[in-house]
């Protein structure tokens, strides 16, 4: 009985977490492209945006709103994520439009 409960809890945990595909973005003054991806925890509402493996944004979505603008920094550059949560699907998902110094860099589906 305990194994069934444990398996159920673990399964629900993994259903509530998602990660986006990595997207590339090359700032005008850079020779190498940046790799941008994100993670979303559906249970806590936490959104994390990573650039080249560095956590640039780590904030939670608002409980009473399906949209939130998140802010952070990477290499002294302002990183913004305009995120909208889709609550009308079986599995909640978040779409984030990522901006680097006010320039659109990527769209992530978490």
PDB file of N, CA and C in Angstrom:
ATOM      1  N   UNK A   1       0.822  -1.196   0.000  1.00  0.00           N
ATOM      2  CA  UNK A   1       0.000   0.000   0.000  1.00  0.00           C
ATOM      3  C   UNK A   1       0.870   1.266   0.000  1.00  0.00           C
ATOM      4  N   UNK A   2       1.934   1.240   0.806  1.00  0.00           N
ATOM      5  CA  UNK A   2       2.822   2.409   0.873  1.00  0.00           C
ATOM      6  C   UNK A   2       3.526   2.641  -0.462  1.00  0.00           C
ATOM      7  N   UNK A   3       3.848   1.555  -1.171  1.00  0.00           N
ATOM      8  CA  UNK A   3       4.511   1.701  -2.469  1.00  0.00           C
ATOM      9  C   UNK A   3       3.588   2.374  -3.476  1.00  0.00           C
ATOM     10  N   UNK A   4       2.315   2.031  -3.444  1.00  0.00           N
ATOM     11  CA  UNK A   4       1.359   2.628  -4.374  1.00  0.00           C
ATOM     12  C   UNK A   4       1.230   4.124  -4.113  1.00  0.00           C
ATOM     13  N   UNK A   5       1.155   4.499  -2.847  1.00  0.00           N
ATOM     14  CA  UNK A   5       1.059   5.919  -2.496  1.00  0.00           C
ATOM     15  C   UNK A   5       2.320   6.656  -2.933  1.00  0.00           C
ATOM     16  N   UNK A   6       3.476   6.072  -2.679  1.00  0.00           N
ATOM     17  CA  UNK A   6       4.745   6.691  -3.058  1.00  0.00           C
ATOM     18  C   UNK A   6       4.844   6.855  -4.572  1.00  0.00           C
ATOM     19  N   UNK A   7       4.472   5.840  -5.316  1.00  0.00           N
ATOM     20  CA  UNK A   7       4.513   5.912  -6.777  1.00  0.00           C
ATOM     21  C   UNK A   7       3.553   6.986  -7.285  1.00  0.00           C
ATOM     22  N   UNK A   8       2.376   7.082  -6.683  1.00  0.00           N
ATOM     23  CA  UNK A   8       1.399   8.098  -7.079  1.00  0.00           C
ATOM     24  C   UNK A   8       1.935   9.500  -6.829  1.00  0.00           C
ATOM     25  N   UNK A   9       2.520   9.722  -5.664  1.00  0.00           N
ATOM     26  CA  UNK A   9       3.071  11.041  -5.326  1.00  0.00           C
ATOM     27  C   UNK A   9       4.206  11.414  -6.277  1.00  0.00           C
ATOM     28  N   UNK A  10       5.093  10.487  -6.552  1.00  0.00           N
ATOM     29  CA  UNK A  10       6.211  10.754  -7.461  1.00  0.00           C
ATOM     30  C   UNK A  10       5.695  11.043  -8.869  1.00  0.00           C
ATOM     31  N   UNK A  11       4.708  10.283  -9.315  1.00  0.00           N
ATOM     32  CA  UNK A  11       4.130  10.505 -10.648  1.00  0.00           C
ATOM     33  C   UNK A  11       3.502  11.885 -10.752  1.00  0.00           C
ATOM     34  N   UNK A  12       2.761  12.290  -9.738  1.00  0.00           N
ATOM     35  CA  UNK A  12       2.137  13.614  -9.744  1.00  0.00           C
ATOM     36  C   UNK A  12       3.180  14.716  -9.751  1.00  0.00           C
ATOM     37  N   UNK A  13       4.284  14.500  -9.039  1.00  0.00           N
ATOM     38  CA  UNK A  13       5.354  15.494  -9.013  1.00  0.00           C
ATOM     39  C   UNK A  13       5.918  15.709 -10.412  1.00  0.00           C
ATOM     40  N   UNK A  14       6.204  14.618 -11.116  1.00  0.00           N
ATOM     41  CA  UNK A  14       6.790  14.751 -12.445  1.00  0.00           C
ATOM     42  C   UNK A  14       5.792  15.278 -13.466  1.00  0.00           C
ATOM     43  N   UNK A  15       4.507  15.040 -13.269  1.00  0.00           N
ATOM     44  CA  UNK A  15       3.508  15.603 -14.160  1.00  0.00           C
ATOM     45  C   UNK A  15       3.422  17.116 -13.998  1.00  0.00           C
ATOM     46  N   UNK A  16       3.744  17.626 -12.822  1.00  0.00           N
ATOM     47  CA  UNK A  16       3.648  19.053 -12.553  1.00  0.00           C
ATOM     48  C   UNK A  16       4.871  19.846 -12.951  1.00  0.00           C
ATOM     49  N   UNK A  17       5.922  19.187 -13.405  1.00  0.00           N
ATOM     50  CA  UNK A  17       7.153  19.872 -13.776  1.00  0.00           C
ATOM     51  C   UNK A  17       7.377  19.747 -15.278  1.00  0.00           C
ATOM     52  N   UNK A  18       7.864  20.816 -15.883  1.00  0.00           N
ATOM     53  CA  UNK A  18       8.158  20.753 -17.313  1.00  0.00           C
ATOM     54  C   UNK A  18       9.376  21.606 -17.626  1.00  0.00           C
ATOM     55  N   UNK A  19       9.996  21.287 -18.748  1.00  0.00           N
ATOM     56  CA  UNK A  19      11.184  22.010 -19.190  1.00  0.00           C
ATOM     57  C   UNK A  19      11.040  22.290 -20.680  1.00  0.00           C
ATOM     58  N   UNK A  20      11.455  23.461 -21.092  1.00  0.00           N
ATOM     59  CA  UNK A  20      11.341  23.832 -22.503  1.00  0.00           C
ATOM     60  C   UNK A  20      12.519  23.293 -23.300  1.00  0.00           C
ATOM     61  N   UNK A  21      12.360  23.323 -24.603  1.00  0.00           N
ATOM     62  CA  UNK A  21      13.481  23.040 -25.493  1.00  0.00           C
ATOM     63  C   UNK A  21      14.425  24.245 -25.459  1.00  0.00           C
ATOM     64  N   UNK A  22      15.688  24.002 -25.701  1.00  0.00           N
ATOM     65  CA  UNK A  22      16.683  25.074 -25.715  1.00  0.00           C
ATOM     66  C   UNK A  22      16.587  25.860 -27.020  1.00  0.00           C
ATOM     67  N   UNK A  23      16.651  27.177 -26.905  1.00  0.00           N
ATOM     68  CA  UNK A  23      16.663  28.049 -28.078  1.00  0.00           C
ATOM     69  C   UNK A  23      17.942  28.877 -28.069  1.00  0.00           C
ATOM     70  N   UNK A  24      18.416  29.198 -29.245  1.00  0.00           N
ATOM     71  CA  UNK A  24      19.639  29.997 -29.373  1.00  0.00           C
ATOM     72  C   UNK A  24      19.296  31.455 -29.653  1.00  0.00           C
ATOM     73  N   UNK A  25      20.109  32.327 -29.090  1.00  0.00           N
ATOM     74  CA  UNK A  25      19.973  33.768 -29.314  1.00  0.00           C
ATOM     75  C   UNK A  25      21.377  34.357 -29.312  1.00  0.00           C
ATOM     76  N   UNK A  26      21.684  35.172 -30.312  1.00  0.00           N
ATOM     77  CA  UNK A  26      22.996  35.810 -30.361  1.00  0.00           C
ATOM     78  C   UNK A  26      22.829  37.316 -30.287  1.00  0.00           C
ATOM     79  N   UNK A  27      23.272  37.903 -29.167  1.00  0.00           N
ATOM     80  CA  UNK A  27      23.252  39.367 -29.073  1.00  0.00           C
ATOM     81  C   UNK A  27      24.143  39.982 -30.154  1.00  0.00           C
ATOM     82  N   UNK A  28      23.818  41.185 -30.549  1.00  0.00           N
ATOM     83  CA  UNK A  28      24.530  41.866 -31.636  1.00  0.00           C
ATOM     84  C   UNK A  28      26.028  41.960 -31.362  1.00  0.00           C
ATOM     85  N   UNK A  29      26.407  42.224 -30.125  1.00  0.00           N
ATOM     86  CA  UNK A  29      27.820  42.434 -29.807  1.00  0.00           C
ATOM     87  C   UNK A  29      28.541  41.156 -29.366  1.00  0.00           C
ATOM     88  N   UNK A  30      27.947  39.996 -29.585  1.00  0.00           N
ATOM     89  CA  UNK A  30      28.545  38.723 -29.176  1.00  0.00           C
ATOM     90  C   UNK A  30      28.849  37.866 -30.406  1.00  0.00           C
ATOM     91  N   UNK A  31      29.935  37.110 -30.339  1.00  0.00           N
ATOM     92  CA  UNK A  31      30.264  36.192 -31.431  1.00  0.00           C
ATOM     93  C   UNK A  31      29.578  34.843 -31.241  1.00  0.00           C
ATOM     94  N   UNK A  32      29.398  34.441 -29.989  1.00  0.00           N
ATOM     95  CA  UNK A  32      28.777  33.148 -29.698  1.00  0.00           C
ATOM     96  C   UNK A  32      27.319  33.329 -29.317  1.00  0.00           C
ATOM     97  N   UNK A  33      26.507  32.379 -29.763  1.00  0.00           N
ATOM     98  CA  UNK A  33      25.083  32.398 -29.412  1.00  0.00           C
ATOM     99  C   UNK A  33      24.885  31.932 -27.974  1.00  0.00           C
ATOM    100  N   UNK A  34      23.837  32.424 -27.350  1.00  0.00           N
ATOM    101  CA  UNK A  34      23.451  31.998 -26.011  1.00  0.00           C
ATOM    102  C   UNK A  34      22.412  30.890 -26.131  1.00  0.00           C
ATOM    103  N   UNK A  35      22.450  29.950 -25.219  1.00  0.00           N
ATOM    104  CA  UNK A  35      21.434  28.904 -25.130  1.00  0.00           C
ATOM    105  C   UNK A  35      20.458  29.282 -24.023  1.00  0.00           C
ATOM    106  N   UNK A  36      19.185  29.408 -24.382  1.00  0.00           N
ATOM    107  CA  UNK A  36      18.150  29.828 -23.436  1.00  0.00           C
ATOM    108  C   UNK A  36      17.127  28.711 -23.299  1.00  0.00           C
ATOM    109  N   UNK A  37      16.818  28.345 -22.057  1.00  0.00           N
ATOM    110  CA  UNK A  37      15.745  27.379 -21.803  1.00  0.00           C
ATOM    111  C   UNK A  37      15.115  27.692 -20.459  1.00  0.00           C
ATOM    112  N   UNK A  38      13.994  27.056 -20.182  1.00  0.00           N
ATOM    113  CA  UNK A  38      13.291  27.330 -18.936  1.00  0.00           C
ATOM    114  C   UNK A  38      12.685  26.089 -18.321  1.00  0.00           C
ATOM    115  N   UNK A  39      12.318  26.227 -17.053  1.00  0.00           N
ATOM    116  CA  UNK A  39      11.649  25.167 -16.298  1.00  0.00           C
ATOM    117  C   UNK A  39      10.451  25.769 -15.585  1.00  0.00           C
ATOM    118  N   UNK A  40       9.412  24.947 -15.440  1.00  0.00           N
ATOM    119  CA  UNK A  40       8.201  25.378 -14.741  1.00  0.00           C
ATOM    120  C   UNK A  40       7.743  24.268 -13.819  1.00  0.00           C
ATOM    121  N   UNK A  41       7.452  24.628 -12.566  1.00  0.00           N
ATOM    122  CA  UNK A  41       6.903  23.686 -11.600  1.00  0.00           C
ATOM    123  C   UNK A  41       5.434  24.031 -11.408  1.00  0.00           C
ATOM    124  N   UNK A  42       4.560  23.181 -11.917  1.00  0.00           N
ATOM    125  CA  UNK A  42       3.128  23.433 -11.861  1.00  0.00           C
ATOM    126  C   UNK A  42       2.553  23.426 -10.463  1.00  0.00           C
ATOM    127  N   UNK A  43       3.205  22.738  -9.530  1.00  0.00           N
ATOM    128  CA  UNK A  43       2.709  22.699  -8.154  1.00  0.00           C
ATOM    129  C   UNK A  43       3.009  23.983  -7.400  1.00  0.00           C
ATOM    130  N   UNK A  44       4.215  24.503  -7.570  1.00  0.00           N
ATOM    131  CA  UNK A  44       4.606  25.714  -6.843  1.00  0.00           C
ATOM    132  C   UNK A  44       4.394  26.980  -7.669  1.00  0.00           C
ATOM    133  N   UNK A  45       4.228  26.831  -8.988  1.00  0.00           N
ATOM    134  CA  UNK A  45       4.085  27.991  -9.860  1.00  0.00           C
ATOM    135  C   UNK A  45       5.401  28.685 -10.149  1.00  0.00           C
ATOM    136  N   UNK A  46       6.509  28.033  -9.841  1.00  0.00           N
ATOM    137  CA  UNK A  46       7.826  28.643  -9.998  1.00  0.00           C
ATOM    138  C   UNK A  46       8.335  28.520 -11.439  1.00  0.00           C
ATOM    139  N   UNK A  47       8.839  29.628 -11.976  1.00  0.00           N
ATOM    140  CA  UNK A  47       9.418  29.672 -13.314  1.00  0.00           C
ATOM    141  C   UNK A  47      10.905  29.975 -13.177  1.00  0.00           C
ATOM    142  N   UNK A  48      11.726  29.198 -13.882  1.00  0.00           N
ATOM    143  CA  UNK A  48      13.162  29.436 -13.911  1.00  0.00           C
ATOM    144  C   UNK A  48      13.589  29.571 -15.367  1.00  0.00           C
ATOM    145  N   UNK A  49      14.355  30.616 -15.658  1.00  0.00           N
ATOM    146  CA  UNK A  49      14.894  30.839 -16.995  1.00  0.00           C
ATOM    147  C   UNK A  49      16.413  30.748 -16.894  1.00  0.00           C
ATOM    148  N   UNK A  50      17.002  29.913 -17.753  1.00  0.00           N
ATOM    149  CA  UNK A  50      18.441  29.684 -17.753  1.00  0.00           C
ATOM    150  C   UNK A  50      19.051  30.200 -19.046  1.00  0.00           C
ATOM    151  N   UNK A  51      20.213  30.825 -18.930  1.00  0.00           N
ATOM    152  CA  UNK A  51      20.990  31.249 -20.089  1.00  0.00           C
ATOM    153  C   UNK A  51      22.383  30.658 -19.932  1.00  0.00           C
ATOM    154  N   UNK A  52      22.770  29.838 -20.896  1.00  0.00           N
ATOM    155  CA  UNK A  52      24.059  29.129 -20.852  1.00  0.00           C
ATOM    156  C   UNK A  52      24.256  28.406 -19.517  1.00  0.00           C
ATOM    157  N   UNK A  53      23.190  27.830 -18.995  1.00  0.00           N
ATOM    158  CA  UNK A  53      23.254  27.065 -17.756  1.00  0.00           C
ATOM    159  C   UNK A  53      23.151  27.898 -16.488  1.00  0.00           C
ATOM    160  N   UNK A  54      23.181  29.212 -16.598  1.00  0.00           N
ATOM    161  CA  UNK A  54      23.083  30.113 -15.444  1.00  0.00           C
ATOM    162  C   UNK A  54      21.617  30.490 -15.217  1.00  0.00           C
ATOM    163  N   UNK A  55      21.158  30.405 -13.979  1.00  0.00           N
ATOM    164  CA  UNK A  55      19.779  30.745 -13.642  1.00  0.00           C
ATOM    165  C   UNK A  55      19.630  32.265 -13.606  1.00  0.00           C
ATOM    166  N   UNK A  56      19.049  32.821 -14.675  1.00  0.00           N
ATOM    167  CA  UNK A  56      18.896  34.271 -14.787  1.00  0.00           C
ATOM    168  C   UNK A  56      17.632  34.760 -14.097  1.00  0.00           C
ATOM    169  N   UNK A  57      16.585  33.930 -14.070  1.00  0.00           N
ATOM    170  CA  UNK A  57      15.311  34.284 -13.442  1.00  0.00           C
ATOM    171  C   UNK A  57      14.824  33.094 -12.635  1.00  0.00           C
ATOM    172  N   UNK A  58      14.345  33.368 -11.429  1.00  0.00           N
ATOM    173  CA  UNK A  58      13.783  32.324 -10.557  1.00  0.00           C
ATOM    174  C   UNK A  58      12.683  32.972  -9.724  1.00  0.00           C
ATOM    175  N   UNK A  59      11.460  32.975 -10.261  1.00  0.00           N
ATOM    176  CA  UNK A  59      10.326  33.624  -9.599  1.00  0.00           C
ATOM    177  C   UNK A  59       9.076  32.778  -9.766  1.00  0.00           C
ATOM    178  N   UNK A  60       8.094  33.067  -8.938  1.00  0.00           N
ATOM    179  CA  UNK A  60       6.823  32.363  -9.012  1.00  0.00           C
ATOM    180  C   UNK A  60       5.770  33.159  -9.750  1.00  0.00           C
ATOM    181  N   UNK A  61       4.857  32.431 -10.381  1.00  0.00           N
ATOM    182  CA  UNK A  61       3.704  33.064 -11.024  1.00  0.00           C
ATOM    183  C   UNK A  61       2.742  33.513  -9.932  1.00  0.00           C
ATOM    184  N   UNK A  62       1.903  34.512 -10.236  1.00  0.00           N
ATOM    185  CA  UNK A  62       0.893  34.972  -9.287  1.00  0.00           C
ATOM    186  C   UNK A  62      -0.225  33.950  -9.180  1.00  0.00           C
ATOM    187  N   UNK A  63      -0.724  33.750  -7.974  1.00  0.00           N
ATOM    188  CA  UNK A  63      -1.783  32.771  -7.738  1.00  0.00           C
ATOM    189  C   UNK A  63      -3.100  33.203  -8.371  1.00  0.00           C
ATOM    190  N   UNK A  64      -3.407  34.485  -8.343  1.00  0.00           N
ATOM    191  CA  UNK A  64      -4.694  34.975  -8.819  1.00  0.00           C
ATOM    192  C   UNK A  64      -4.651  35.555 -10.231  1.00  0.00           C
ATOM    193  N   UNK A  65      -3.532  35.451 -10.910  1.00  0.00           N
ATOM    194  CA  UNK A  65      -3.406  35.993 -12.261  1.00  0.00           C
ATOM    195  C   UNK A  65      -2.706  34.970 -13.149  1.00  0.00           C
ATOM    196  N   UNK A  66      -3.073  34.938 -14.413  1.00  0.00           N
ATOM    197  CA  UNK A  66      -2.444  33.989 -15.331  1.00  0.00           C
ATOM    198  C   UNK A  66      -1.288  34.627 -16.104  1.00  0.00           C
ATOM    199  N   UNK A  67      -0.926  35.875 -15.785  1.00  0.00           N
ATOM    200  CA  UNK A  67       0.168  36.555 -16.470  1.00  0.00           C
ATOM    201  C   UNK A  67       1.081  37.243 -15.445  1.00  0.00           C
ATOM    202  N   UNK A  68       2.376  37.195 -15.712  1.00  0.00           N
ATOM    203  CA  UNK A  68       3.322  37.900 -14.846  1.00  0.00           C
ATOM    204  C   UNK A  68       4.581  38.227 -15.639  1.00  0.00           C
ATOM    205  N   UNK A  69       5.135  39.406 -15.381  1.00  0.00           N
ATOM    206  CA  UNK A  69       6.417  39.802 -15.951  1.00  0.00           C
ATOM    207  C   UNK A  69       7.497  39.533 -14.913  1.00  0.00           C
ATOM    208  N   UNK A  70       8.497  38.740 -15.306  1.00  0.00           N
ATOM    209  CA  UNK A  70       9.582  38.345 -14.412  1.00  0.00           C
ATOM    210  C   UNK A  70      10.862  39.043 -14.862  1.00  0.00           C
ATOM    211  N   UNK A  71      11.753  39.329 -13.914  1.00  0.00           N
ATOM    212  CA  UNK A  71      12.976  40.071 -14.220  1.00  0.00           C
ATOM    213  C   UNK A  71      14.193  39.414 -13.604  1.00  0.00           C
ATOM    214  N   UNK A  72      15.328  39.581 -14.283  1.00  0.00           N
ATOM    215  CA  UNK A  72      16.589  39.070 -13.776  1.00  0.00           C
ATOM    216  C   UNK A  72      17.739  39.676 -14.564  1.00  0.00           C
ATOM    217  N   UNK A  73      18.943  39.143 -14.335  1.00  0.00           N
ATOM    218  CA  UNK A  73      20.132  39.631 -15.020  1.00  0.00           C
ATOM    219  C   UNK A  73      21.011  38.469 -15.447  1.00  0.00           C
ATOM    220  N   UNK A  74      21.725  38.670 -16.548  1.00  0.00           N
ATOM    221  CA  UNK A  74      22.745  37.727 -17.011  1.00  0.00           C
ATOM    222  C   UNK A  74      23.857  38.543 -17.659  1.00  0.00           C
ATOM    223  N   UNK A  75      25.080  38.370 -17.194  1.00  0.00           N
ATOM    224  CA  UNK A  75      26.236  39.119 -17.716  1.00  0.00           C
ATOM    225  C   UNK A  75      25.965  40.620 -17.800  1.00  0.00           C
ATOM    226  N   UNK A  76      25.439  41.174 -16.727  1.00  0.00           N
ATOM    227  CA  UNK A  76      25.125  42.603 -16.631  1.00  0.00           C
ATOM    228  C   UNK A  76      24.088  43.070 -17.654  1.00  0.00           C
ATOM    229  N   UNK A  77      23.303  42.157 -18.171  1.00  0.00           N
ATOM    230  CA  UNK A  77      22.224  42.506 -19.099  1.00  0.00           C
ATOM    231  C   UNK A  77      20.887  42.216 -18.438  1.00  0.00           C
ATOM    232  N   UNK A  78      19.940  43.084 -18.718  1.00  0.00           N
ATOM    233  CA  UNK A  78      18.603  42.930 -18.151  1.00  0.00           C
ATOM    234  C   UNK A  78      17.854  41.833 -18.916  1.00  0.00           C
ATOM    235  N   UNK A  79      17.353  40.851 -18.172  1.00  0.00           N
ATOM    236  CA  UNK A  79      16.580  39.755 -18.746  1.00  0.00           C
ATOM    237  C   UNK A  79      15.149  39.893 -18.247  1.00  0.00           C
ATOM    238  N   UNK A  80      14.201  39.861 -19.174  1.00  0.00           N
ATOM    239  CA  UNK A  80      12.786  39.932 -18.821  1.00  0.00           C
ATOM    240  C   UNK A  80      12.072  38.742 -19.445  1.00  0.00           C
ATOM    241  N   UNK A  81      11.087  38.235 -18.728  1.00  0.00           N
ATOM    242  CA  UNK A  81      10.246  37.158 -19.236  1.00  0.00           C
ATOM    243  C   UNK A  81       8.795  37.561 -19.023  1.00  0.00           C
ATOM    244  N   UNK A  82       8.061  37.666 -20.103  1.00  0.00           N
ATOM    245  CA  UNK A  82       6.634  37.960 -20.037  1.00  0.00           C
ATOM    246  C   UNK A  82       5.918  36.615 -20.158  1.00  0.00           C
ATOM    247  N   UNK A  83       5.403  36.113 -19.029  1.00  0.00           N
ATOM    248  CA  UNK A  83       4.889  34.744 -18.966  1.00  0.00           C
ATOM    249  C   UNK A  83       3.375  34.708 -18.786  1.00  0.00           C
ATOM    250  N   UNK A  84       2.738  33.801 -19.521  1.00  0.00           N
ATOM    251  CA  UNK A  84       1.293  33.586 -19.422  1.00  0.00           C
ATOM    252  C   UNK A  84       1.038  32.114 -19.160  1.00  0.00           C
ATOM    253  N   UNK A  85       0.220  31.850 -18.153  1.00  0.00           N
ATOM    254  CA  UNK A  85      -0.093  30.476 -17.767  1.00  0.00           C
ATOM    255  C   UNK A  85      -1.401  30.046 -18.414  1.00  0.00           C
ATOM    256  N   UNK A  86      -1.378  28.873 -19.033  1.00  0.00           N
ATOM    257  CA  UNK A  86      -2.583  28.298 -19.622  1.00  0.00           C
ATOM    258  C   UNK A  86      -3.195  27.360 -18.591  1.00  0.00           C
ATOM    259  N   UNK A  87      -4.349  27.734 -18.066  1.00  0.00           N
ATOM    260  CA  UNK A  87      -4.980  26.928 -17.018  1.00  0.00           C
ATOM    261  C   UNK A  87      -6.146  26.114 -17.559  1.00  0.00           C
ATOM    262  N   UNK A  88      -6.375  26.188 -18.861  1.00  0.00           N
ATOM    263  CA  UNK A  88      -7.525  25.511 -19.450  1.00  0.00           C
ATOM    264  C   UNK A  88      -7.172  24.169 -20.076  1.00  0.00           C
ATOM    265  N   UNK A  89      -5.978  23.681 -19.823  1.00  0.00           N
ATOM    266  CA  UNK A  89      -5.570  22.387 -20.352  1.00  0.00           C
ATOM    267  C   UNK A  89      -5.455  21.390 -19.213  1.00  0.00           C
ATOM    268  N   UNK A  90      -5.381  20.109 -19.562  1.00  0.00           N
ATOM    269  CA  UNK A  90      -5.259  19.060 -18.555  1.00  0.00           C
ATOM    270  C   UNK A  90      -3.985  19.237 -17.733  1.00  0.00           C
ATOM    271  N   UNK A  91      -2.896  19.552 -18.410  1.00  0.00           N
ATOM    272  CA  UNK A  91      -1.623  19.798 -17.741  1.00  0.00           C
ATOM    273  C   UNK A  91      -1.286  21.276 -17.891  1.00  0.00           C
ATOM    274  N   UNK A  92      -1.130  22.011 -16.786  1.00  0.00           N
ATOM    275  CA  UNK A  92      -0.847  23.443 -16.902  1.00  0.00           C
ATOM    276  C   UNK A  92       0.485  23.691 -17.611  1.00  0.00           C
ATOM    277  N   UNK A  93       0.515  24.716 -18.427  1.00  0.00           N
ATOM    278  CA  UNK A  93       1.750  25.084 -19.111  1.00  0.00           C
ATOM    279  C   UNK A  93       1.898  26.602 -19.082  1.00  0.00           C
ATOM    280  N   UNK A  94       3.103  27.041 -19.327  1.00  0.00           N
ATOM    281  CA  UNK A  94       3.409  28.475 -19.314  1.00  0.00           C
ATOM    282  C   UNK A  94       4.167  28.817 -20.593  1.00  0.00           C
ATOM    283  N   UNK A  95       3.777  29.917 -21.217  1.00  0.00           N
ATOM    284  CA  UNK A  95       4.513  30.441 -22.370  1.00  0.00           C
ATOM    285  C   UNK A  95       5.205  31.716 -21.924  1.00  0.00           C
ATOM    286  N   UNK A  96       6.515  31.777 -22.138  1.00  0.00           N
ATOM    287  CA  UNK A  96       7.299  32.951 -21.744  1.00  0.00           C
ATOM    288  C   UNK A  96       8.009  33.535 -22.959  1.00  0.00           C
ATOM    289  N   UNK A  97       7.826  34.829 -23.161  1.00  0.00           N
ATOM    290  CA  UNK A  97       8.571  35.551 -24.186  1.00  0.00           C
ATOM    291  C   UNK A  97       9.754  36.201 -23.472  1.00  0.00           C
ATOM    292  N   UNK A  98      10.957  35.861 -23.912  1.00  0.00           N
ATOM    293  CA  UNK A  98      12.183  36.303 -23.244  1.00  0.00           C
ATOM    294  C   UNK A  98      12.765  37.506 -23.987  1.00  0.00           C
ATOM    295  N   UNK A  99      13.123  38.527 -23.220  1.00  0.00           N
ATOM    296  CA  UNK A  99      13.746  39.736 -23.756  1.00  0.00           C
ATOM    297  C   UNK A  99      15.116  39.924 -23.110  1.00  0.00           C
ATOM    298  N   UNK A 100      16.094  40.315 -23.922  1.00  0.00           N
ATOM    299  CA  UNK A 100      17.429  40.660 -23.434  1.00  0.00           C
ATOM    300  C   UNK A 100      17.643  42.129 -23.768  1.00  0.00           C
ATOM    301  N   UNK A 101      17.791  42.956 -22.746  1.00  0.00           N
ATOM    302  CA  UNK A 101      17.919  44.410 -22.941  1.00  0.00           C
ATOM    303  C   UNK A 101      16.821  44.935 -23.872  1.00  0.00           C
ATOM    304  N   UNK A 102      15.589  44.529 -23.602  1.00  0.00           N
ATOM    305  CA  UNK A 102      14.385  44.943 -24.339  1.00  0.00           C
ATOM    306  C   UNK A 102      14.314  44.438 -25.782  1.00  0.00           C
ATOM    307  N   UNK A 103      15.183  43.523 -26.167  1.00  0.00           N
ATOM    308  CA  UNK A 103      15.129  42.911 -27.498  1.00  0.00           C
ATOM    309  C   UNK A 103      14.595  41.488 -27.352  1.00  0.00           C
ATOM    310  N   UNK A 104      13.590  41.155 -28.157  1.00  0.00           N
ATOM    311  CA  UNK A 104      12.991  39.822 -28.074  1.00  0.00           C
ATOM    312  C   UNK A 104      14.027  38.769 -28.460  1.00  0.00           C
ATOM    313  N   UNK A 105      14.223  37.787 -27.571  1.00  0.00           N
ATOM    314  CA  UNK A 105      15.270  36.791 -27.778  1.00  0.00           C
ATOM    315  C   UNK A 105      14.727  35.388 -28.022  1.00  0.00           C
ATOM    316  N   UNK A 106      13.626  35.023 -27.373  1.00  0.00           N
ATOM    317  CA  UNK A 106      13.117  33.652 -27.495  1.00  0.00           C
ATOM    318  C   UNK A 106      11.687  33.579 -26.983  1.00  0.00           C
ATOM    319  N   UNK A 107      10.984  32.545 -27.416  1.00  0.00           N
ATOM    320  CA  UNK A 107       9.671  32.205 -26.877  1.00  0.00           C
ATOM    321  C   UNK A 107       9.753  30.772 -26.386  1.00  0.00           C
ATOM    322  N   UNK A 108       9.512  30.581 -25.097  1.00  0.00           N
ATOM    323  CA  UNK A 108       9.621  29.258 -24.483  1.00  0.00           C
ATOM    324  C   UNK A 108       8.251  28.760 -24.055  1.00  0.00           C
ATOM    325  N   UNK A 109       7.974  27.492 -24.332  1.00  0.00           N
ATOM    326  CA  UNK A 109       6.770  26.830 -23.844  1.00  0.00           C
ATOM    327  C   UNK A 109       7.221  25.882 -22.747  1.00  0.00           C
ATOM    328  N   UNK A 110       6.807  26.163 -21.526  1.00  0.00           N
ATOM    329  CA  UNK A 110       7.233  25.371 -20.371  1.00  0.00           C
ATOM    330  C   UNK A 110       6.114  24.435 -19.946  1.00  0.00           C
TER     331      UNK A 110
END
